[in-house]
XYZ file of C-alpha atoms in Angstrom:
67
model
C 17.843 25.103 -3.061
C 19.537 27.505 -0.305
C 16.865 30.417 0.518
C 14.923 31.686 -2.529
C 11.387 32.688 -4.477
C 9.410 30.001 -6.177
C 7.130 31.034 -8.273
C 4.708 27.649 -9.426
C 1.523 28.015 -11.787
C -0.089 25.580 -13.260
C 0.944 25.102 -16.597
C -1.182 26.383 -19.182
C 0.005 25.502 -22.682
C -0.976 28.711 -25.098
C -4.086 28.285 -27.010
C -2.616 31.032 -29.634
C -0.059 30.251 -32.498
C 1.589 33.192 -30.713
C 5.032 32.046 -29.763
C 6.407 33.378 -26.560
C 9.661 34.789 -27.170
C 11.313 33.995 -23.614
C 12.765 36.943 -22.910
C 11.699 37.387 -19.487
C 13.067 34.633 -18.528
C 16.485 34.458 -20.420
C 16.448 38.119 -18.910
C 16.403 37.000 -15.425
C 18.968 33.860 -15.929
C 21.603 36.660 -18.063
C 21.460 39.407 -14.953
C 21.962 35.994 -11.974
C 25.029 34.972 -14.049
C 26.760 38.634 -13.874
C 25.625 39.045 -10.376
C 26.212 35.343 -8.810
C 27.592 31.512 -10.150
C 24.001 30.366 -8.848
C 21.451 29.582 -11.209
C 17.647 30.266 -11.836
C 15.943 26.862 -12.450
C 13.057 26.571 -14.808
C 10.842 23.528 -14.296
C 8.091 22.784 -16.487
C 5.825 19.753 -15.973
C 2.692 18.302 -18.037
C 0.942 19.787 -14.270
C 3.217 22.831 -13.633
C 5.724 25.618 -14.712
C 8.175 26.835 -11.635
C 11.050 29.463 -11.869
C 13.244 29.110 -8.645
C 15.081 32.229 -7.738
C 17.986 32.411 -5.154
C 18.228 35.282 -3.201
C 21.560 37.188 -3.337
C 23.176 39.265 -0.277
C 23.809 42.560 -0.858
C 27.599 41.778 -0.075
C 27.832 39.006 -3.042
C 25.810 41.507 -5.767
C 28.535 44.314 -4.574
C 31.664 41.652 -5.065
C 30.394 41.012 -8.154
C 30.245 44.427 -9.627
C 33.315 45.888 -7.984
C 35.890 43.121 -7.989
């Protein structure tokens, strides 16, 4: 991955019959496709859960939205 956040927890499967909805993340994957053609990746393992996050320049957001 070119320069980014990774965010990596240990996964913790939900003790609750709560389901989580996954809007957060669908959230954050729907605003990097309108702003770039790079993609968040999700990762989960039986040991972890990872959301990658490319950064985006300033100049590729504002291409984007203008043009």
């Amino acid at each position: 991955m070119e320069k980014g956040i990774i965010v990596r927890n240990n996964y913790q499967p939900r003790t609750s019959q709560a389901e989580s909805t996954r809007l957060g993340l669908n959230n954050i994957k729907k605003r990097y496709q309108y702003l770039s053609d790079r993609d968040v990746d999700i990762i989960r393992t039986r040991e972890y859960f990872m959301v990658a996050i490319p950064l985006l320049t300033v100049e590729s957001a504002n291409n984007m939205i203008v043009g």
